C-alpha positions as YAML, in Angstrom:
chain: A
units: angstrom
residues:
- id: 1
  name: MET
  ca: [-208.48, 95.29, 69.09]
- id: 2
  name: SER
  ca: [-210.17, 92.47, 67.13]
- id: 3
  name: SER
  ca: [-209.45, 89.03, 67.07]
- id: 4
  name: SER
  ca: [-207.93, 89.30, 63.85]
- id: 5
  name: SER
  ca: [-205.83, 92.69, 65.15]
- id: 6
  name: PHE
  ca: [-203.88, 90.85, 68.85]
- id: 7
  name: SER
  ca: [-203.17, 87.63, 66.63]
- id: 8
  name: SER
  ca: [-201.53, 90.39, 63.95]
- id: 9
  name: PHE
  ca: [-199.71, 91.73, 66.80]
- id: 10
  name: TYR
  ca: [-198.69, 88.75, 68.50]
- id: 11
  name: SER
  ca: [-196.82, 88.24, 64.53]
- id: 12
  name: THR
  ca: [-195.06, 91.80, 64.77]
- id: 13
  name: TRP
  ca: [-194.46, 91.03, 69.07]
- id: 14
  name: PHE
  ca: [-192.70, 86.89, 68.14]
- id: 15
  name: GLU
  ca: [-190.55, 88.41, 64.94]
- id: 16
  name: GLN
  ca: [-189.24, 90.68, 67.24]
- id: 17
  name: LEU
  ca: [-188.98, 88.99, 70.43]
- id: 18
  name: ASN
  ca: [-186.42, 87.14, 67.35]
- id: 19
  name: GLN
  ca: [-184.20, 90.37, 66.96]
- id: 20
  name: LEU
  ca: [-184.69, 90.91, 70.45]
- id: 21
  name: VAL
  ca: [-182.99, 87.72, 71.27]
- id: 22
  name: GLN
  ca: [-180.24, 88.26, 68.10]
- id: 23
  name: GLN
  ca: [-178.84, 91.37, 69.38]
- id: 24
  name: LEU
  ca: [-178.47, 88.86, 73.40]
- id: 25
  name: SER
  ca: [-176.65, 86.34, 70.64]
- id: 26
  name: ALA
  ca: [-174.00, 89.15, 69.37]
- id: 27
  name: ALA
  ca: [-173.65, 91.01, 72.36]
- id: 28
  name: ALA
  ca: [-169.80, 90.34, 74.52]
- id: 29
  name: ARG
  ca: [-170.02, 87.36, 76.96]
- id: 30
  name: PRO
  ca: [-169.03, 87.93, 79.61]
- id: 31
  name: PRO
  ca: [-168.19, 91.36, 79.29]
- id: 32
  name: THR
  ca: [-165.13, 92.44, 80.11]
- id: 33
  name: THR
  ca: [-165.58, 96.55, 80.14]
- id: 34
  name: TYR
  ca: [-167.79, 98.59, 81.74]
- id: 35
  name: ASP
  ca: [-169.35, 99.82, 78.48]
- id: 36
  name: GLN
  ca: [-169.84, 95.68, 77.19]
- id: 37
  name: HIS
  ca: [-171.97, 95.29, 80.70]
- id: 38
  name: GLN
  ca: [-174.12, 98.25, 80.56]
- id: 39
  name: ASP
  ca: [-175.37, 97.19, 77.19]
- id: 40
  name: LEU
  ca: [-175.97, 94.18, 78.23]
- id: 41
  name: GLU
  ca: [-177.64, 95.38, 81.27]
- id: 42
  name: LYS
  ca: [-180.09, 97.25, 79.01]
- id: 43
  name: LEU
  ca: [-180.70, 94.34, 76.37]
- id: 44
  name: VAL
  ca: [-182.31, 92.38, 79.49]
- id: 45
  name: ALA
  ca: [-183.94, 95.51, 80.78]
- id: 46
  name: LYS
  ca: [-185.96, 95.57, 77.01]
- id: 47
  name: THR
  ca: [-186.33, 92.57, 76.83]
- id: 48
  name: LEU
  ca: [-187.92, 92.47, 79.93]
- id: 49
  name: THR
  ca: [-190.23, 95.05, 78.70]
- id: 50
  name: HIS
  ca: [-190.88, 93.62, 75.36]
- id: 51
  name: TYR
  ca: [-192.54, 90.62, 77.87]
- id: 52
  name: THR
  ca: [-194.46, 93.51, 79.52]
- id: 53
  name: GLU
  ca: [-195.87, 95.11, 76.53]
- id: 54
  name: TYR
  ca: [-197.27, 91.43, 75.17]
- id: 55
  name: TYR
  ca: [-198.94, 90.44, 78.52]
- id: 56
  name: LYS
  ca: [-200.91, 94.32, 78.39]
- id: 57
  name: VAL
  ca: [-201.71, 93.99, 75.46]
- id: 58
  name: LYS
  ca: [-203.39, 90.29, 75.62]
- id: 59
  name: SER
  ca: [-205.26, 91.12, 79.53]
- id: 60
  name: ALA
  ca: [-206.56, 94.48, 77.46]
- id: 61
  name: GLU
  ca: [-207.88, 90.74, 75.10]
- id: 62
  name: ALA
  ca: [-208.61, 88.77, 77.18]
- id: 63
  name: GLN
  ca: [-211.33, 91.31, 78.63]
- id: 64
  name: ARG
  ca: [-212.26, 92.18, 75.16]
- id: 65
  name: ASP
  ca: [-212.92, 88.90, 74.72]
- id: 66
  name: VAL
  ca: [-211.39, 86.28, 77.19]
- id: 67
  name: PHE
  ca: [-212.63, 82.80, 75.28]
- id: 68
  name: ASN
  ca: [-210.37, 84.30, 72.36]
- id: 69
  name: VAL
  ca: [-207.15, 84.46, 74.18]
- id: 70
  name: PHE
  ca: [-208.20, 80.28, 75.51]
- id: 71
  name: ALA
  ca: [-209.00, 79.41, 71.68]
- id: 72
  name: ALA
  ca: [-205.85, 81.23, 71.48]
- id: 73
  name: PRO
  ca: [-205.87, 80.67, 67.19]
- id: 74
  name: TRP
  ca: [-203.11, 82.99, 66.87]
- id: 75
  name: ALA
  ca: [-201.14, 79.74, 68.60]
- id: 76
  name: SER
  ca: [-200.45, 76.41, 66.55]
- id: 77
  name: SER
  ca: [-202.39, 73.17, 67.90]
- id: 78
  name: LEU
  ca: [-198.10, 72.00, 69.27]
- id: 79
  name: GLU
  ca: [-198.58, 75.35, 71.37]
- id: 80
  name: ARG
  ca: [-202.52, 75.65, 72.52]
- id: 81
  name: SER
  ca: [-201.79, 71.47, 73.72]
- id: 82
  name: LEU
  ca: [-198.99, 73.71, 76.19]
- id: 83
  name: HIS
  ca: [-200.50, 76.00, 77.07]
- id: 84
  name: TRP
  ca: [-201.82, 76.04, 81.14]
- id: 85
  name: ILE
  ca: [-204.37, 79.07, 80.97]
- id: 86
  name: ALA
  ca: [-203.51, 80.48, 77.79]
- id: 87
  name: GLY
  ca: [-200.00, 80.49, 78.46]
- id: 88
  name: TRP
  ca: [-197.17, 78.40, 79.50]
- id: 89
  name: ARG
  ca: [-197.29, 77.12, 82.27]
- id: 90
  name: PRO
  ca: [-194.78, 79.23, 85.15]
- id: 91
  name: THR
  ca: [-192.74, 76.53, 86.79]
- id: 92
  name: THR
  ca: [-191.25, 75.27, 83.47]
- id: 93
  name: VAL
  ca: [-188.37, 78.90, 84.20]
- id: 94
  name: PHE
  ca: [-186.60, 76.29, 86.11]
- id: 95
  name: HIS
  ca: [-187.38, 73.36, 84.35]
- id: 96
  name: LEU
  ca: [-185.40, 75.54, 81.80]
- id: 97
  name: VAL
  ca: [-182.76, 76.71, 83.99]
- id: 98
  name: TYR
  ca: [-181.84, 73.74, 86.00]
- id: 99
  name: THR
  ca: [-181.39, 72.24, 82.15]
- id: 100
  name: GLU
  ca: [-179.23, 74.98, 80.80]
- id: 101
  name: SER
  ca: [-176.78, 74.84, 84.28]
- id: 102
  name: SER
  ca: [-176.43, 71.06, 83.66]
- id: 103
  name: THR
  ca: [-176.07, 71.24, 80.41]
- id: 104
  name: LEU
  ca: [-173.35, 74.23, 80.83]
- id: 105
  name: PHE
  ca: [-171.64, 73.25, 83.68]
- id: 106
  name: GLU
  ca: [-170.84, 69.13, 82.17]
- id: 107
  name: SER
  ca: [-169.34, 71.21, 78.98]
- id: 108
  name: HIS
  ca: [-167.02, 73.43, 81.31]
- id: 109
  name: ILE
  ca: [-166.94, 71.04, 84.09]
- id: 110
  name: VAL
  ca: [-162.89, 70.77, 83.29]
- id: 111
  name: ASP
  ca: [-162.63, 73.79, 83.66]
- id: 112
  name: ILE
  ca: [-164.34, 73.42, 87.26]
- id: 113
  name: LEU
  ca: [-162.47, 71.47, 88.63]
- id: 114
  name: ARG
  ca: [-159.35, 73.91, 87.72]
- id: 115
  name: GLY
  ca: [-161.05, 76.23, 89.45]
- id: 116
  name: LEU
  ca: [-161.93, 78.73, 86.31]
- id: 117
  name: ARG
  ca: [-165.14, 80.32, 86.99]
- id: 118
  name: THR
  ca: [-166.79, 80.43, 82.93]
- id: 119
  name: GLY
  ca: [-169.63, 83.05, 84.40]
- id: 120
  name: ASP
  ca: [-173.00, 81.42, 82.25]
- id: 121
  name: LEU
  ca: [-175.93, 79.65, 84.35]
- id: 122
  name: GLY
  ca: [-173.08, 76.61, 83.62]
- id: 123
  name: ASP
  ca: [-171.12, 78.24, 87.01]
- id: 124
  name: LEU
  ca: [-174.51, 79.59, 89.33]
- id: 125
  name: SER
  ca: [-173.10, 79.81, 93.04]
- id: 126
  name: PRO
  ca: [-174.78, 77.32, 95.76]
- id: 127
  name: SER
  ca: [-176.43, 80.53, 97.35]
- id: 128
  name: GLN
  ca: [-178.34, 80.92, 94.02]
- id: 129
  name: PHE
  ca: [-178.83, 77.30, 92.53]
- id: 130
  name: SER
  ca: [-179.41, 75.31, 95.55]
- id: 131
  name: ARG
  ca: [-181.17, 77.50, 98.07]
- id: 132
  name: ARG
  ca: [-182.57, 81.28, 96.75]
- id: 133
  name: VAL
  ca: [-183.68, 79.21, 93.34]
- id: 134
  name: SER
  ca: [-185.71, 76.46, 95.26]
- id: 135
  name: GLU
  ca: [-187.33, 79.31, 96.66]
- id: 136
  name: LEU
  ca: [-188.44, 80.94, 94.21]
- id: 137
  name: GLN
  ca: [-190.45, 77.38, 92.84]
- id: 138
  name: CYS
  ca: [-192.19, 76.60, 96.30]
- id: 139
  name: GLU
  ca: [-193.55, 80.40, 95.54]
- id: 140
  name: THR
  ca: [-194.53, 79.43, 92.48]
- id: 141
  name: VAL
  ca: [-195.96, 76.45, 92.90]
- id: 142
  name: LYS
  ca: [-198.30, 77.14, 95.40]
- id: 143
  name: GLU
  ca: [-199.34, 80.53, 93.48]
- id: 144
  name: GLU
  ca: [-199.07, 77.88, 90.44]
- id: 145
  name: ASN
  ca: [-201.87, 75.18, 91.86]
- id: 146
  name: ALA
  ca: [-204.10, 78.62, 93.64]
- id: 147
  name: ILE
  ca: [-204.89, 79.96, 89.75]
- id: 148
  name: THR
  ca: [-205.13, 76.05, 88.87]
- id: 149
  name: ASP
  ca: [-208.37, 75.74, 91.83]
- id: 150
  name: GLU
  ca: [-209.90, 79.10, 90.63]
- id: 151
  name: LEU
  ca: [-209.70, 78.06, 87.29]
- id: 152
  name: SER
  ca: [-211.24, 75.01, 88.30]
- id: 153
  name: GLU
  ca: [-213.84, 75.67, 90.72]
- id: 154
  name: TRP
  ca: [-215.19, 78.50, 87.29]
- id: 155
  name: GLN
  ca: [-215.66, 76.05, 85.37]
- id: 156
  name: ASP
  ca: [-217.43, 73.70, 87.84]
- id: 157
  name: GLY
  ca: [-219.26, 76.37, 87.67]
- id: 158
  name: ALA
  ca: [-219.86, 76.38, 83.91]
- id: 159
  name: SER
  ca: [-224.18, 75.15, 83.54]
- id: 160
  name: GLU
  ca: [-224.69, 78.79, 85.02]
- id: 161
  name: LEU
  ca: [-223.99, 80.11, 81.95]
- id: 162
  name: VAL
  ca: [-226.64, 78.75, 80.41]
- id: 163
  name: GLY
  ca: [-230.68, 79.80, 80.43]
- id: 164
  name: ASP
  ca: [-228.72, 82.07, 83.45]
- id: 165
  name: CYS
  ca: [-229.54, 86.27, 83.51]
- id: 166
  name: SER
  ca: [-226.94, 88.14, 81.56]
- id: 167
  name: ALA
  ca: [-225.61, 89.79, 85.28]
- id: 168
  name: SER
  ca: [-224.44, 86.86, 86.34]
- id: 169
  name: VAL
  ca: [-222.95, 85.45, 83.35]
- id: 170
  name: ASP
  ca: [-221.44, 88.67, 82.74]
- id: 171
  name: GLU
  ca: [-219.47, 88.11, 86.37]
- id: 172
  name: LYS
  ca: [-218.47, 85.26, 85.47]
- id: 173
  name: ILE
  ca: [-216.56, 85.94, 82.19]
- id: 174
  name: ARG
  ca: [-215.36, 88.50, 84.51]
- id: 175
  name: LEU
  ca: [-214.00, 86.39, 87.37]
- id: 176
  name: LEU
  ca: [-212.51, 83.87, 83.46]
- id: 177
  name: VAL
  ca: [-210.27, 87.30, 82.75]
- id: 178
  name: SER
  ca: [-209.74, 88.14, 86.78]
- id: 179
  name: ILE
  ca: [-208.26, 84.65, 86.20]
- id: 180
  name: VAL
  ca: [-206.84, 84.62, 83.19]
- id: 181
  name: GLN
  ca: [-204.18, 87.67, 84.63]
- id: 182
  name: LYS
  ca: [-203.69, 86.03, 87.60]
- id: 183
  name: ALA
  ca: [-202.26, 83.56, 85.21]
- id: 184
  name: ASP
  ca: [-200.02, 86.28, 83.34]
- id: 185
  name: ASP
  ca: [-199.39, 87.74, 86.33]
- id: 186
  name: LEU
  ca: [-197.37, 85.34, 87.86]
- id: 187
  name: ARG
  ca: [-195.73, 84.62, 84.42]
- id: 188
  name: LEU
  ca: [-193.98, 87.91, 84.55]
- id: 189
  name: ARG
  ca: [-193.34, 87.72, 87.72]
- id: 190
  name: THR
  ca: [-191.63, 84.46, 87.63]
- id: 191
  name: VAL
  ca: [-189.44, 85.30, 84.71]
- id: 192
  name: ARG
  ca: [-188.32, 89.15, 86.48]
- id: 193
  name: ARG
  ca: [-187.66, 87.35, 89.59]
- id: 194
  name: VAL
  ca: [-185.20, 84.51, 88.03]
- id: 195
  name: VAL
  ca: [-183.75, 87.67, 86.46]
- id: 196
  name: ASP
  ca: [-183.14, 89.64, 89.04]
- id: 197
  name: LEU
  ca: [-181.89, 86.33, 90.85]
- id: 198
  name: LEU
  ca: [-178.70, 86.02, 88.20]
- id: 199
  name: THR
  ca: [-176.24, 87.69, 87.40]
- id: 200
  name: THR
  ca: [-176.22, 90.76, 84.24]
- id: 201
  name: GLN
  ca: [-174.38, 87.55, 81.71]
- id: 202
  name: GLN
  ca: [-176.65, 84.24, 83.78]
- id: 203
  name: ALA
  ca: [-179.34, 86.67, 82.55]
- id: 204
  name: VAL
  ca: [-178.72, 87.66, 79.09]
- id: 205
  name: GLU
  ca: [-178.30, 82.82, 79.27]
- id: 206
  name: PHE
  ca: [-181.20, 82.42, 80.42]
- id: 207
  name: LEU
  ca: [-183.48, 84.74, 77.97]
- id: 208
  name: ILE
  ca: [-181.45, 83.05, 75.47]
- id: 209
  name: ALA
  ca: [-182.65, 80.18, 76.66]
- id: 210
  name: ALA
  ca: [-185.95, 80.65, 76.98]
- id: 211
  name: ALA
  ca: [-187.41, 82.20, 73.91]
- id: 212
  name: GLU
  ca: [-185.41, 79.71, 71.73]
- id: 213
  name: LEU
  ca: [-187.08, 77.56, 73.12]
- id: 214
  name: GLN
  ca: [-190.81, 79.55, 72.98]
- id: 215
  name: PHE
  ca: [-189.01, 79.79, 69.14]
- id: 216
  name: GLY
  ca: [-188.78, 75.76, 68.29]
- id: 217
  name: VAL
  ca: [-192.11, 75.17, 69.82]
- id: 218
  name: ARG
  ca: [-193.36, 77.60, 67.28]
- id: 219
  name: LYS
  ca: [-191.90, 76.01, 63.88]
- id: 220
  name: TRP
  ca: [-192.38, 72.79, 64.84]
- id: 221
  name: GLY
  ca: [-196.04, 73.43, 65.68]
- id: 222
  name: LEU
  ca: [-196.08, 75.47, 62.41]
- id: 223
  name: ASP
  ca: [-195.21, 72.81, 60.15]
- id: 224
  name: GLN
  ca: [-196.92, 70.14, 61.29]
- id: 225
  name: ASP
  ca: [-200.11, 72.29, 60.57]
- id: 226
  name: ARG
  ca: [-199.08, 72.77, 57.31]
- id: 227
  name: ARG
  ca: [-198.66, 69.57, 56.71]
- id: 228
  name: ARG
  ca: [-202.18, 68.99, 58.01]
- id: 229
  name: GLY
  ca: [-203.18, 72.59, 56.49]
- id: 230
  name: ARG
  ca: [-204.15, 74.15, 58.98]
- id: 231
  name: PHE
  ca: [-201.63, 77.00, 58.35]
- id: 232
  name: GLY
  ca: [-201.35, 78.62, 54.74]
...
């Protein structure tokens, strides 16, 4: 797959994500029947599969041209400025969960004080919010830092790429590909593990919020690039 082919794939993939979010948003929440609950579960699984497909294709692109993956010509300048190892930082997921949970909690505070359960992200149980999510966040931070250290070590030896033998250069590039793949694996695992901690309704709301953040950043970034004449 060439650079232009991956850009085309990303454009199609992104539009399909938009369609999935529309389906998630239109689904009954909270589900009141067995069929509605099943429909939500299928949509969550479908969305996670969509993300998995993206990282599968991106991994192949990294093996073809890892420097192109870092350059990310399919992304806006704003998106690239926010990248951590050719993509979003995994711990961003937890900031999103906390923000969405707090926002919904405040909007439902009267109902909560009356003892009513909303079932959404504002209704996270103490075991979900304070213990399991926090534990997962700590694990993710450790893995994130370890991968960052690997990239730093790779960068420290980047001078070896200049004037070195072909075999050594190839090995350095393979190592960089491995670092990108580890980062992408952590990104996908983090999303999946957070979804596993949530109820189906909460998972739907989390996936919608995550995608809408991605949509918003991309739209704003592309608008700014067009003003500078960087995108047609």
